[in-house]
Coordinates of C-alpha atoms and ligand atoms in Angstrom, one line a residue:
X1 CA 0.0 0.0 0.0
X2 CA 1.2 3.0 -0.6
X3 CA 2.0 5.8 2.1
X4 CA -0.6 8.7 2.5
X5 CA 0.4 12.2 3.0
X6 CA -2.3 13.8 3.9
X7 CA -1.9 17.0 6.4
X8 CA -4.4 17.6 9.2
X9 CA -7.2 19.4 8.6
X10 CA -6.6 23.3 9.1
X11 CA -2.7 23.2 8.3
X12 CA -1.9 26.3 7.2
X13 CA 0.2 26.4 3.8
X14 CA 1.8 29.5 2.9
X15 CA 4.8 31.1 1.6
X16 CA 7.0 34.2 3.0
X17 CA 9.4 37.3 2.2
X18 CA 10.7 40.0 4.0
X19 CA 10.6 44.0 2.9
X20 CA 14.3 45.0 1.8
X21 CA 14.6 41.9 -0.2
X22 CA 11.4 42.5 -2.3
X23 CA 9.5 45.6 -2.0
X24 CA 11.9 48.6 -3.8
X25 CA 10.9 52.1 -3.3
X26 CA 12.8 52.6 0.3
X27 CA 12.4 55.9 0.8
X28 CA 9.4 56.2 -0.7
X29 CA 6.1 57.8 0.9
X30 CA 8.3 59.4 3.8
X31 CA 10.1 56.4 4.7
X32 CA 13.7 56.7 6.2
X33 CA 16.3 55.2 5.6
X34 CA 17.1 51.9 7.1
X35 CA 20.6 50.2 8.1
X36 CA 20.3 48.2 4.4
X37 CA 19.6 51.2 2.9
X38 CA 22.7 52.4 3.8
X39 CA 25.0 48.9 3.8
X40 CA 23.7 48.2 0.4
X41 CA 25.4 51.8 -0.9
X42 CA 28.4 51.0 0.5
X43 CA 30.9 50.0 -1.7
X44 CA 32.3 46.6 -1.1
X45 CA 29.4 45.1 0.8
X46 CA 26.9 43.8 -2.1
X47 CA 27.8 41.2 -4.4
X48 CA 27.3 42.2 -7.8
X49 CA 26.8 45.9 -6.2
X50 CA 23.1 44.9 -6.4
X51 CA 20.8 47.0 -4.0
X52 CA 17.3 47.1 -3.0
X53 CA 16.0 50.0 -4.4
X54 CA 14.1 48.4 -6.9
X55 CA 14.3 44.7 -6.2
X56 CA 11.1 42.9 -7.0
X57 CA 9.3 45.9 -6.4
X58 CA 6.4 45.0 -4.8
X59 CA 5.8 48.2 -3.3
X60 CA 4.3 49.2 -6.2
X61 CA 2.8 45.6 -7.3
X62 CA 1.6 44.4 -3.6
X63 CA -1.8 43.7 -6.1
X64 CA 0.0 41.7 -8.5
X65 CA 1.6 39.5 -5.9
X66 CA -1.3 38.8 -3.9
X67 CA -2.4 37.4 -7.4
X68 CA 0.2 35.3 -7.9
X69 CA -0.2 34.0 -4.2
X70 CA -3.6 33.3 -4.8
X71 CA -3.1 31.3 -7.9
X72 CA -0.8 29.3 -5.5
X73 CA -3.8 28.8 -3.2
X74 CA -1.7 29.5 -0.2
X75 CA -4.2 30.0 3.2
X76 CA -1.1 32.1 4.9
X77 CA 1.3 35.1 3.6
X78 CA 4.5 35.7 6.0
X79 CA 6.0 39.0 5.3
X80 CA 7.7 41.7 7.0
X81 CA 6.8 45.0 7.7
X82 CA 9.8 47.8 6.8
X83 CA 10.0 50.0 10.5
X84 CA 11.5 52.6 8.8
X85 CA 8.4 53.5 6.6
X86 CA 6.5 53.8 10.0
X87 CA 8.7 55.7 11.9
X88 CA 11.3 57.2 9.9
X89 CA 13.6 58.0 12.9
X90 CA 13.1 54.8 14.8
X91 CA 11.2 56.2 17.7
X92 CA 8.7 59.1 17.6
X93 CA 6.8 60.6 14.6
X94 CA 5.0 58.2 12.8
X95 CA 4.6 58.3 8.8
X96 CA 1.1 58.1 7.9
X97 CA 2.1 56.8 4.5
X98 CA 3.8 53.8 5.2
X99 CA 1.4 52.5 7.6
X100 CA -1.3 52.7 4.8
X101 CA 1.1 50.2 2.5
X102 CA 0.7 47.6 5.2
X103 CA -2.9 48.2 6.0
X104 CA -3.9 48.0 1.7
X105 CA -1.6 45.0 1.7
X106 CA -3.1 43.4 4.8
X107 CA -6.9 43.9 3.0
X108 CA -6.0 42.8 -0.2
X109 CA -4.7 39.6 1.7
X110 CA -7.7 39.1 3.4
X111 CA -10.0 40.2 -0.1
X112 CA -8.1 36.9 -1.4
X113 CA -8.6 34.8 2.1
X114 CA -4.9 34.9 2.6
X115 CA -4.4 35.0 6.7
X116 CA -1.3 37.3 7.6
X117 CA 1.6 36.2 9.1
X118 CA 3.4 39.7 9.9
X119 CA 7.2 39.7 11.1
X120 CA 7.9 43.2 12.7
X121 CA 11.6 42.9 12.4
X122 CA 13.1 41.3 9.8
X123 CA 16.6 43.2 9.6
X124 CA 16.2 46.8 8.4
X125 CA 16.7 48.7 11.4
X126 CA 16.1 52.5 10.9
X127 CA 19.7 53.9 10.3
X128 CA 18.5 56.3 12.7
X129 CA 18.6 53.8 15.7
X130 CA 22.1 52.8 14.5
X131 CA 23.3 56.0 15.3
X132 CA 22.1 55.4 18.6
X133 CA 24.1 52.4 19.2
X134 CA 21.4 50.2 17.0
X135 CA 20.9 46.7 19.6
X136 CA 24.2 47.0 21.1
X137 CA 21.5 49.7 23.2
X138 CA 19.6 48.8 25.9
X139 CA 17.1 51.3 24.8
X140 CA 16.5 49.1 21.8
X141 CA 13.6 47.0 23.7
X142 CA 11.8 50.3 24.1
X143 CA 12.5 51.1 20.6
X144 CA 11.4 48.2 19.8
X145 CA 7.8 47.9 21.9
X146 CA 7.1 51.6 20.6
X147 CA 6.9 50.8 17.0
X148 CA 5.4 47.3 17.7
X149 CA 2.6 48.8 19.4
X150 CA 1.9 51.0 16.7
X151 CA 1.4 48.4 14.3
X152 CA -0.5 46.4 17.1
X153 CA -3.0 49.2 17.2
X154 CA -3.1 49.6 13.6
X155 CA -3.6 46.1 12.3
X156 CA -4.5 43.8 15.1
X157 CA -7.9 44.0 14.3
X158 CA -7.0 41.9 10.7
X159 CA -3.9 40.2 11.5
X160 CA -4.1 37.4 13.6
X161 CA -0.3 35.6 13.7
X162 CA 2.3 38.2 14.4
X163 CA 6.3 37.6 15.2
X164 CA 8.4 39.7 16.9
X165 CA 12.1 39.1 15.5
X166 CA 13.3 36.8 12.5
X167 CA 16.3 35.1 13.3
X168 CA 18.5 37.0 15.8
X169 CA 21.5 34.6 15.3
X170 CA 21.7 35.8 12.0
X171 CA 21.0 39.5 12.6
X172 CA 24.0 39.1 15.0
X173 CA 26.5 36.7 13.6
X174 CA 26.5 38.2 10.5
X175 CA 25.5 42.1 11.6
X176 CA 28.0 41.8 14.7
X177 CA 30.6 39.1 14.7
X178 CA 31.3 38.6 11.0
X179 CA 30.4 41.9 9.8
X180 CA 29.0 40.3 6.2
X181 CA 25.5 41.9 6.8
X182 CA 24.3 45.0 8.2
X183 CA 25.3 46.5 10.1
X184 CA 28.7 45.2 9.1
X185 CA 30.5 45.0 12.8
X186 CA 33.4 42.9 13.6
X187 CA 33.0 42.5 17.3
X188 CA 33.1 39.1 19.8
X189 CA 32.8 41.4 22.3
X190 CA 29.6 43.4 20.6
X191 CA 27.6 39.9 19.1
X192 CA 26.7 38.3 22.6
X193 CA 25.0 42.2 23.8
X194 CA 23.1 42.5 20.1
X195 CA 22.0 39.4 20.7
X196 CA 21.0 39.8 24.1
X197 CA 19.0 42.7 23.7
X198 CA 17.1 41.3 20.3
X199 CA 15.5 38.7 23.1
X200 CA 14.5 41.2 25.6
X201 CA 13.3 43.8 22.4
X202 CA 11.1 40.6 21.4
X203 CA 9.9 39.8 25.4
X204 CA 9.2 43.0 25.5
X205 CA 7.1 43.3 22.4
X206 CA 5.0 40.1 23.3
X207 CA 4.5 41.9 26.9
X208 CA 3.1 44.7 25.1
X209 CA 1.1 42.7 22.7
X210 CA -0.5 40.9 25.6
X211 CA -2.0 44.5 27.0
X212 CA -3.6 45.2 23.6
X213 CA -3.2 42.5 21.6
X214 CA -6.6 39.6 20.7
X215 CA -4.9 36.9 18.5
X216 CA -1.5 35.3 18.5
X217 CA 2.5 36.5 18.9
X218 CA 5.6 35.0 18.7
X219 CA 9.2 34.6 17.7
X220 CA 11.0 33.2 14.7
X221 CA 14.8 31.1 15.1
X222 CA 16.7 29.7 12.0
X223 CA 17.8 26.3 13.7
X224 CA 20.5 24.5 11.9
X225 CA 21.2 21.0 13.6
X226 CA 24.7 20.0 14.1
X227 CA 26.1 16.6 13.7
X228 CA 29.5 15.4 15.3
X229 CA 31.6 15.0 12.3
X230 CA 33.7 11.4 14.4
X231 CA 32.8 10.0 18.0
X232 CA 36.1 11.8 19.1
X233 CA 35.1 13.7 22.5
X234 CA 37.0 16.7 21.3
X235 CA 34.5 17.0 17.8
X236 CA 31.3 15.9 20.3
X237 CA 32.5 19.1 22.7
X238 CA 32.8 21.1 19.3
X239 CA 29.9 20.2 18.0
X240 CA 27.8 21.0 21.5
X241 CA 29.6 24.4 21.5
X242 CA 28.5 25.0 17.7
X243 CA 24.9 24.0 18.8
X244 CA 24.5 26.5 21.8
X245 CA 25.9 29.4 19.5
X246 CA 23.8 29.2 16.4
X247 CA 20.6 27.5 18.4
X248 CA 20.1 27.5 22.0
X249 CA 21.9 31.1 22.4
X250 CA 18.3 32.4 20.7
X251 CA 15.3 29.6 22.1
X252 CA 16.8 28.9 25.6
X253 CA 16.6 32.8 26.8
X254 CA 13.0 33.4 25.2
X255 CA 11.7 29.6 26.5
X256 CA 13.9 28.3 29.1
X257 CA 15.0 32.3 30.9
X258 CA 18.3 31.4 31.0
X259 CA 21.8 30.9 28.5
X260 CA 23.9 27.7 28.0
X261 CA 26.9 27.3 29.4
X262 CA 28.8 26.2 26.5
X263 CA 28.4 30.0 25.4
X264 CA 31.0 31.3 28.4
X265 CA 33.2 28.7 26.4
X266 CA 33.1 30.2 23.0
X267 CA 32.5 33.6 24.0
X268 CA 35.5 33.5 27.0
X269 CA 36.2 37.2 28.0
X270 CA 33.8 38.7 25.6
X271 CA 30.5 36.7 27.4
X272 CA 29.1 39.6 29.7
X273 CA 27.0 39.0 33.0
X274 CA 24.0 39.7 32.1
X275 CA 21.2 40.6 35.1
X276 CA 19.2 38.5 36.7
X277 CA 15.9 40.1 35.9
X278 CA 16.6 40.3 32.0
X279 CA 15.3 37.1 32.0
X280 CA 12.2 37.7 33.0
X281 CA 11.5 40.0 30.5
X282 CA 13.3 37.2 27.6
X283 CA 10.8 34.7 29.2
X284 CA 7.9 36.0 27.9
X285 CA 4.9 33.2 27.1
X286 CA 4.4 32.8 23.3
X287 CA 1.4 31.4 21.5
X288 CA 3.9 29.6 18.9
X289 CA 7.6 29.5 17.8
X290 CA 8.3 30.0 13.8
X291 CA 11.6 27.5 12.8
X292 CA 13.3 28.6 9.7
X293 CA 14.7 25.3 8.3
X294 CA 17.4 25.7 5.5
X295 CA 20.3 22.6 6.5
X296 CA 22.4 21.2 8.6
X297 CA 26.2 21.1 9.8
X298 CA 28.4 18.3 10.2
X299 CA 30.6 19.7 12.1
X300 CA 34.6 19.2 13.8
X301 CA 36.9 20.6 15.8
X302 CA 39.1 23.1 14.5
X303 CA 41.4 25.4 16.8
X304 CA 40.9 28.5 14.1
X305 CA 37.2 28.3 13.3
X306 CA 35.8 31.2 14.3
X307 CA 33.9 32.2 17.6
X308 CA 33.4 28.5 18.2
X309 CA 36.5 26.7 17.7
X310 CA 34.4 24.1 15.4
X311 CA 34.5 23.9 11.5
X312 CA 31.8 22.5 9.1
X313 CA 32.9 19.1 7.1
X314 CA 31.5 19.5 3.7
X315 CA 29.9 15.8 2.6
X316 CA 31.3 15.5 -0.8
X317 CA 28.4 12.5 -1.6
X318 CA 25.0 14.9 -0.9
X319 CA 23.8 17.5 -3.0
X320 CA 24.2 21.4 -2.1
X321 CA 22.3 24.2 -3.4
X322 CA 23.8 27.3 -4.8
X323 CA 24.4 28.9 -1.4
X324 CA 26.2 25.7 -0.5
X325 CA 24.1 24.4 1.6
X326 CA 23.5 20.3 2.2
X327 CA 20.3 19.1 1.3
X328 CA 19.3 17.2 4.1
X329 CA 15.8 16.9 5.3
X330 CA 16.8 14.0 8.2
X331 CA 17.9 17.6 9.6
X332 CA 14.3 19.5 9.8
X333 CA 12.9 16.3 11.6
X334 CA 15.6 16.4 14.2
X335 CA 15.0 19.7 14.6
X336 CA 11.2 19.7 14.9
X337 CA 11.6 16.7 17.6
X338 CA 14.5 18.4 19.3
X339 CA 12.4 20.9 20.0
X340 CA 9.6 19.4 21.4
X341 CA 12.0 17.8 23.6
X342 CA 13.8 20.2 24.7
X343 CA 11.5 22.9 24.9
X344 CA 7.8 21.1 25.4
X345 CA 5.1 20.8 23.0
X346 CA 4.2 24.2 22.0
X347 CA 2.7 25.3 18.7
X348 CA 5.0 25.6 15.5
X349 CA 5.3 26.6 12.3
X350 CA 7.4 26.0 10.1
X351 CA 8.1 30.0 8.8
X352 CA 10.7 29.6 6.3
X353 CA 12.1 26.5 3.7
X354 CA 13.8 26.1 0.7
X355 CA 16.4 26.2 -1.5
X356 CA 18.8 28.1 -4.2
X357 CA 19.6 26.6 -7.0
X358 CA 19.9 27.7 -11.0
X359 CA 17.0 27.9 -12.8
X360 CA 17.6 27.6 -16.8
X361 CA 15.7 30.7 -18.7
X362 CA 12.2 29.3 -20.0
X363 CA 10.9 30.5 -22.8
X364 CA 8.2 32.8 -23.7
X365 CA 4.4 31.3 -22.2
X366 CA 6.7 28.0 -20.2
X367 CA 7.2 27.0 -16.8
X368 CA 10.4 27.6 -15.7
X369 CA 12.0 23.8 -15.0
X370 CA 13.5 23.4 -11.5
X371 CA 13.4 20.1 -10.6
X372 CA 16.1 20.3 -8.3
X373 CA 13.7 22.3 -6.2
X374 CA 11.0 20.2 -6.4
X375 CA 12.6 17.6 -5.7
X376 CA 14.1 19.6 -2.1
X377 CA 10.2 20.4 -1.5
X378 CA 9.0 17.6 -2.2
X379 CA 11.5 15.7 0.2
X380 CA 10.9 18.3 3.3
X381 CA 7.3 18.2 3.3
X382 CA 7.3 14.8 3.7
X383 CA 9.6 14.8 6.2
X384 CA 7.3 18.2 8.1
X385 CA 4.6 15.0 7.7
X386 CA 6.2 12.4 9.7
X387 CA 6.4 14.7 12.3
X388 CA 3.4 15.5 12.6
X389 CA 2.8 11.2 12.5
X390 CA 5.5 11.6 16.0
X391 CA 3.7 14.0 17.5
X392 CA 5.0 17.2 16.6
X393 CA 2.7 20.1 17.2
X394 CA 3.0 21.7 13.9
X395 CA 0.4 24.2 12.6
X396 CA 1.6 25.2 8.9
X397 CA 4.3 25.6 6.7
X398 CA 5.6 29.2 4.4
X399 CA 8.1 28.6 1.9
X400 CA 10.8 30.5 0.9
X401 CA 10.4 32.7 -1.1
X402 CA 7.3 33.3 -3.2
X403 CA 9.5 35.6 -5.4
X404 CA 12.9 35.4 -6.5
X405 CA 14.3 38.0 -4.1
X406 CA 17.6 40.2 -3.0
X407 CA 19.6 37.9 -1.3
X408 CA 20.6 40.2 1.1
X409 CA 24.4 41.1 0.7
X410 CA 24.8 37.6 -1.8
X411 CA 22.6 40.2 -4.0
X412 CA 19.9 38.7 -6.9
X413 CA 22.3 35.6 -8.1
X414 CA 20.9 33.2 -5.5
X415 CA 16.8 33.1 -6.3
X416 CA 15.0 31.2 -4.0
X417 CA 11.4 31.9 -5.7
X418 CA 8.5 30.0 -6.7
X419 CA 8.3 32.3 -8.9
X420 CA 11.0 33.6 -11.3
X421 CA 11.8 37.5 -11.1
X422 CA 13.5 38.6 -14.6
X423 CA 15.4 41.5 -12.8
X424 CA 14.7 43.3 -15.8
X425 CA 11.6 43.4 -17.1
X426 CA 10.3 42.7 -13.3
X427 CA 8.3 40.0 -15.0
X428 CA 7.2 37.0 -13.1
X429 CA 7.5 33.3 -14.5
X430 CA 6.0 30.6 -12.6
X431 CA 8.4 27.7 -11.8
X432 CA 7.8 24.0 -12.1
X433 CA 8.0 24.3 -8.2
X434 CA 5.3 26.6 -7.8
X435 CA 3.2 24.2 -9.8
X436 CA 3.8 21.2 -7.9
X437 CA 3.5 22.9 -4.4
X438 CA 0.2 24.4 -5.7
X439 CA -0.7 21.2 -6.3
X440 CA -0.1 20.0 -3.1
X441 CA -2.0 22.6 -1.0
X442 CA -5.1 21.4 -3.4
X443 CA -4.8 18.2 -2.2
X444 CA -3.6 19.1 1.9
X445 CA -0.5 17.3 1.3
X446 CA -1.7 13.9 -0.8
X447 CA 0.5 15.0 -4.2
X448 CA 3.6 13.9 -2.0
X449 CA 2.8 10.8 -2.4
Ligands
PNW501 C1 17.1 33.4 6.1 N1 22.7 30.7 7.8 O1 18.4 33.8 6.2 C2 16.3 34.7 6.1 O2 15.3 34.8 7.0 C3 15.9 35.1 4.7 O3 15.7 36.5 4.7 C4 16.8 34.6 3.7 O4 16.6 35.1 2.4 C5 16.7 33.1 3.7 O5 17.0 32.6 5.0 C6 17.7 32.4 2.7 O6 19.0 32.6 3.1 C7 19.5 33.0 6.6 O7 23.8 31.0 7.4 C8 20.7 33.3 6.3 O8 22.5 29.7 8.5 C9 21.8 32.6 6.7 C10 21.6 31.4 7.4 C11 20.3 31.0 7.7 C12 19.2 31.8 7.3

């Protein structure tokens, strides 16, 4: 007999984006700038010197989009909303005009049945705010539980799934330690104090929601699982270290209230003492966690890798994708069940998935072919299915990306779409992979099979 994949009823299917990488227009309407704004004209920074003052721009075709995600079918939208088009300088006035993007946006969903899945902070800090110290502030939980409020009070009423931060370990590995996105900072010292104070800027935003809020709030962690590459205790203790940095540094404060201890390790003199009470304001209940699934690491011990004294071992036999990541879907079940484990049974989505690869040009009227994607979807989602079959409390599901999108400082050469973005026409060309997963939310999961 063959296996069925059928999803419970009610899963939500969706797919997601995030402003800078698709909307254009950045200082339109009264919007300030924000820190991509102003990484993205640096020289140096961008590959390919690509920007995003154009990129897909959805700013100006929200309508069009919505289109295209309703051909999909999708029941959920994740995107992001730009705070710097709300309140130009961070804190204080707030710009009429960019408000009223979100709000047509968030009715045109909803025109189309498309449930909102809102992300308030997604990267683009106001520059303004840098200039005050950006998260390296303490003020920035304030900063933070001002603007969030406004869009509380603005769109509550329509949007019923809202997250407070994506990602912090990216935002402050690459923002703090590595300096390869924005802000661009080289600091050890500087990475653990961004990173604390994105956890109390999103405890203090679900406080706040709580007051006003009717519907549900909560946080969004890119989890990579790490796999010892021997049994050798010193690639085990490497491998642990790896772990905490990239995963538990982000869900232990927000769901346990408190920090491994591996982090003192790869931190050493940099790892501040943070106060007690912090972590009451980290610890703040949430009504789901969002896990953005890409890979996973195999991963060794290596006296110069960099802050955790571990090195990735590439696995020459298993296919990568364009960014060089492993395709390995073993890894988003580990990571679904090592969560519940570690962290109880709490709802989850799944709030970001998929894959670059090259897509060959179609012509005029085709599909463009990427099986290779297909294939990457095809194997995650039934993986998302057996663990739902273990027990996993999982709610729904938002591919990355609906559009071919700026790939943040890797620029437009990675796509990650469902749908192909010719950068110069703007024109969008369904891919084989939009097809198939289309196909698969008209059936709640059985085109797996
Ligand atoms: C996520 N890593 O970024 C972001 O949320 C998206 O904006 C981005 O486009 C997407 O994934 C694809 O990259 C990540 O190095 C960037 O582990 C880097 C990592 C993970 C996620």
């Amino acid at each position: 007999m063959t296996r069925s994949y059928r999803f419970p009823d009610g899963f939500i299917w969706g797919a997601a984006t995030s402003a800078y990488q698709i909307e254009g227009s950045p200082l339109a309407d009264g919007a300030g700038p924000s820190i991509w704004q102003r990484f993205a004209h640096t020289p140096g920074m961008m590959a390919n010197g690509d920007h995003g003052d154009v990129a897909c721009d959805h700013y100006r075709r929200y309508k069009d989009d919505v289109r295209l995600m309703r051909a999909l079918g999708l029941h959920g939208y994740r995107f992001s909303v730009a705070w710097a088009r709300v309140l130009p300088e961070g804190t204080g006035r707030v710009n009429q005009q960019g408000l009223d993007f979100y709000s047509r946006l968030v009715d045109e969903l909803l025109e189309n049945d498309i449930d909102p899945n809102v992300t308030l902070f997604h990267w683009d800090l106001p520059a303004a705010l840098d200039d005050r110290g950006g998260w390296l502030n303490r003020d920035s939980a304030h900063w933070f539980t001002e603007y969030a409020s406004v869009m509380f009070k603005v769109l509550d009423d329509r949007v019923k799934r809202w997250s407070t931060i994506n990602e912090p370990w990216v935002v402050t590995d690459g923002g703090y330690l590595h300096g390869a996105l924005a802000p661009g900072h080289r600091s050890k010292y500087e990475a653990p104090i961004a990173a604390h104070n994105l956890m109390r800027a999103s405890g203090a935003g679900i406080q706040a929601y709580r007051a006003v809020g009717r519907h549900e709030i909560g946080v969004v962690f890119n989890i990579e699982p790490k796999y010892p590459a021997s049994q050798r205790p010193e690639d085990i203790a490497a491998t642990r270290r790896a772990h905490a940095y990239m995963n538990e540094q982000f869900a232990d404060p927000a769901l346990l209230g408190s920090y491994p201890p591996e982090l003192k390790e790869v931190f050493g003199d940099a790892w501040p003492d943070f106060p007690a009470e912090d972590f009451q304001l980290t610890r703040q209940p949430v009504d789901f966690v969002g896990i953005n699934y890409y890979t996973r690491s195999v991963v060794k011990h290596d006296d110069d890798g960099y802050p955790c004294r571990a090195s990735r071992v590439r696995q020459p036999h298993i296919t990568h994708t364009e960014t060089d990541w492993e395709v390995y879907e073993q890894g988003l079940t580990d990571t679904l069940m090592w969560f519940k484990d570690r962290y109880g049974g709490l709802p989850l989505y799944v709030t970001e998935n998929g894959a670059a690869f090259y897509d060959p040009p179609a012509a005029e009227g085709d599909v463009v072919e990427d099986p290779l994607r297909v294939a990457y979807l095809r194997k995650h989602l039934r993986a998302l299915h057996q663990c739902i079959e273990n027990g996993v409390n999982l709610k729904g599901y938002y591919a990355w990306s609906l559009l071919d999108n700026l790939e943040w400082s890797l620029g437009f050469a990675k796509r990650f779409g469902l749908y192909h973005v010719d950068y110069a026409s703007l024109k969008r060309t369904p891919k084989a992979s939009a097809k198939f997963y289309a196909k698969v939310i008209e059936t709640n999961g059985e085109a797996l099979a």
